[in-house]
XYZ file of C-alpha atoms in Angstrom:
205
model
C 119.484 162.643 116.780
C 120.210 162.852 120.453
C 117.489 160.639 122.063
C 117.674 157.560 124.167
C 120.278 155.913 122.092
C 122.645 158.660 121.369
C 124.982 158.569 124.474
C 125.378 154.846 123.916
C 126.375 155.141 120.399
C 128.856 157.953 121.320
C 130.498 155.974 123.999
C 130.603 152.674 121.688
C 132.391 154.699 119.012
C 134.753 156.233 121.495
C 135.705 152.873 122.696
C 137.090 151.768 119.281
C 138.021 155.199 117.685
C 139.961 158.233 118.703
C 137.010 160.558 118.619
C 138.098 164.244 118.844
C 134.660 165.991 118.343
C 131.053 165.074 118.187
C 128.875 167.372 116.232
C 125.118 166.803 116.905
C 121.598 167.931 116.119
C 118.186 167.044 117.011
C 114.927 168.901 116.251
C 114.264 168.657 120.006
C 116.345 171.379 121.911
C 115.783 169.588 125.305
C 117.290 166.342 123.788
C 120.301 168.166 122.841
C 120.704 169.661 126.389
C 120.233 166.187 127.834
C 123.004 164.876 125.568
C 125.432 167.571 126.565
C 124.796 167.113 130.336
C 125.381 163.160 129.976
C 128.451 163.658 127.742
C 130.162 166.626 129.658
C 132.391 164.635 131.631
C 134.006 163.009 128.446
C 137.183 164.420 126.839
C 135.665 164.921 123.498
C 134.624 168.288 121.956
C 130.742 168.627 121.839
C 129.503 170.823 119.098
C 125.784 171.532 118.920
C 124.644 172.221 115.374
C 121.863 174.083 113.991
C 120.838 171.475 111.302
C 121.754 167.938 110.080
C 123.788 169.309 107.177
C 126.112 171.277 109.653
C 126.465 168.175 111.745
C 127.452 165.988 108.861
C 129.789 168.446 107.120
C 133.376 167.152 107.327
C 132.443 164.127 109.650
C 134.337 160.936 109.135
C 131.571 158.924 110.939
C 127.913 159.758 110.656
C 125.291 158.055 112.897
C 121.753 158.713 111.969
C 119.408 157.694 114.661
C 116.034 159.594 114.779
C 112.520 158.813 115.174
C 111.402 160.409 111.857
C 108.066 159.326 110.619
C 107.802 158.044 106.981
C 110.406 158.016 104.112
C 112.492 160.889 104.851
C 115.993 162.127 103.945
C 117.853 163.067 107.122
C 121.279 162.812 105.353
C 121.144 164.206 101.907
C 123.441 162.359 99.318
C 125.094 165.667 98.516
C 126.431 165.763 101.837
C 128.107 162.383 101.700
C 131.733 162.744 100.992
C 134.482 160.010 100.081
C 135.841 158.240 103.112
C 132.749 158.601 105.180
C 131.225 155.887 107.283
C 127.317 156.045 107.698
C 125.308 154.048 110.228
C 121.698 154.235 109.590
C 120.034 153.256 112.857
C 116.831 154.933 113.554
C 113.451 154.732 111.997
C 113.261 151.128 111.745
C 109.874 149.858 110.698
C 108.021 149.322 107.373
C 107.439 152.732 106.019
C 110.333 154.661 107.863
C 113.609 155.498 106.153
C 116.322 158.146 106.807
C 118.940 157.819 104.079
C 118.922 159.243 100.478
C 118.474 156.040 98.191
C 121.218 157.458 96.020
C 123.715 157.189 98.875
C 122.982 153.375 99.047
C 124.333 152.911 95.654
C 127.576 154.714 96.267
C 128.903 152.676 99.182
C 129.827 149.430 100.420
C 126.524 148.394 102.283
C 126.301 145.972 105.134
C 123.006 144.769 106.713
C 122.353 142.555 109.681
C 119.955 140.169 108.024
C 119.015 140.929 104.432
C 115.324 139.766 104.445
C 114.524 141.833 107.637
C 116.228 144.713 106.290
C 114.049 144.507 103.158
C 111.019 144.848 105.359
C 112.137 147.666 107.711
C 115.637 148.930 106.903
C 116.955 151.479 104.627
C 116.734 149.068 101.596
C 112.909 148.675 101.919
C 112.333 150.921 98.849
C 114.595 149.017 96.705
C 113.531 146.300 94.191
C 114.694 142.812 94.972
C 117.317 143.208 91.986
C 118.611 146.400 93.404
C 118.915 144.863 96.735
C 121.250 142.343 95.172
C 123.251 145.046 93.563
C 123.815 147.356 96.667
C 124.005 144.916 99.613
C 127.631 143.802 99.849
C 127.191 141.583 102.720
C 125.793 140.683 106.214
C 127.408 141.879 109.561
C 128.279 138.162 110.434
C 130.346 137.842 107.223
C 132.575 140.819 108.365
C 132.834 139.542 111.912
C 134.054 136.052 110.620
C 136.146 137.653 108.123
C 134.458 136.089 105.284
C 134.122 139.430 103.665
C 136.435 142.535 103.912
C 135.306 145.708 105.344
C 136.792 149.122 104.226
C 139.412 148.419 101.678
C 140.626 151.918 100.722
C 140.704 155.342 102.317
C 138.108 157.026 100.158
C 135.577 154.169 100.245
C 132.079 155.138 101.589
C 130.743 152.338 103.990
C 127.122 152.119 105.044
C 125.678 150.048 107.821
C 121.869 149.507 107.578
C 120.902 148.425 111.130
C 117.428 147.300 112.154
C 118.056 145.456 115.260
C 118.155 141.807 114.938
C 116.841 139.859 117.891
C 119.228 136.828 117.562
C 122.056 139.186 117.494
C 120.877 140.874 120.595
C 120.501 137.447 122.411
C 123.950 136.398 121.519
C 125.687 139.427 122.900
C 123.466 139.340 125.945
C 124.389 135.683 126.459
C 128.291 136.280 125.961
C 128.056 139.250 128.563
C 126.259 136.936 131.119
C 128.662 134.217 130.694
C 131.665 136.532 130.988
C 130.175 138.229 134.193
C 129.765 134.708 135.818
C 133.276 133.638 134.701
C 134.955 136.718 136.154
C 132.311 137.347 138.947
C 131.671 140.974 138.016
C 128.680 143.081 137.435
C 125.286 143.295 139.233
C 121.833 142.464 138.665
C 119.455 145.239 137.229
C 115.985 145.398 136.255
C 115.672 144.822 132.606
C 113.281 147.935 132.409
C 114.870 150.487 134.844
C 112.922 152.708 136.927
C 113.885 156.179 135.428
C 111.825 159.447 135.265
C 112.526 160.115 131.503
C 112.483 157.189 129.155
C 114.304 159.626 126.617
C 117.343 159.614 129.023
C 117.958 155.820 129.321
C 121.687 156.244 130.243
C 120.677 157.853 133.525
C 120.032 154.439 134.787
C 123.916 153.857 134.539
C 125.164 157.102 136.088
């Protein structure tokens, strides 16, 4: 998906990984045009795809961020190859999922907060017993190194993100404290005045 989050996701990955190419697809052609316009100044190759399978094929990192309604399969398990990382970000509410359930059993699955993910994350369709089987750990356990992330090249890793308010608050507080300490940044409206809410990154351009 190339909606309001797409450019932020792309830039975040480019900060920590040497991204050479971004292949992308959205059911809305206008959203893809918006994405290309906003990402055109980067040094990464932008490849518009005709469908989700084309975008996923051969990728090392797959970010699934759509507004799909209902329990849908945006990324078919057949497309998931050894060594792939998948971030399931979109469609977060009860009754909405994007990944093939079979994929959850193939990879090392990390969630933010298990009880919340069971309500609105990719694991919401699983029984409590299966949740215990597939959830390797929570994000804080990786950050504090209580659990290990990727352990071998061909391991499939999955992040089932739902957006956790305490996590957001912690990051915002850290940013604010650092901005004050180093006297950098500027005050901005929490809800920016932009013409197109789907083009959220335009508030920063």
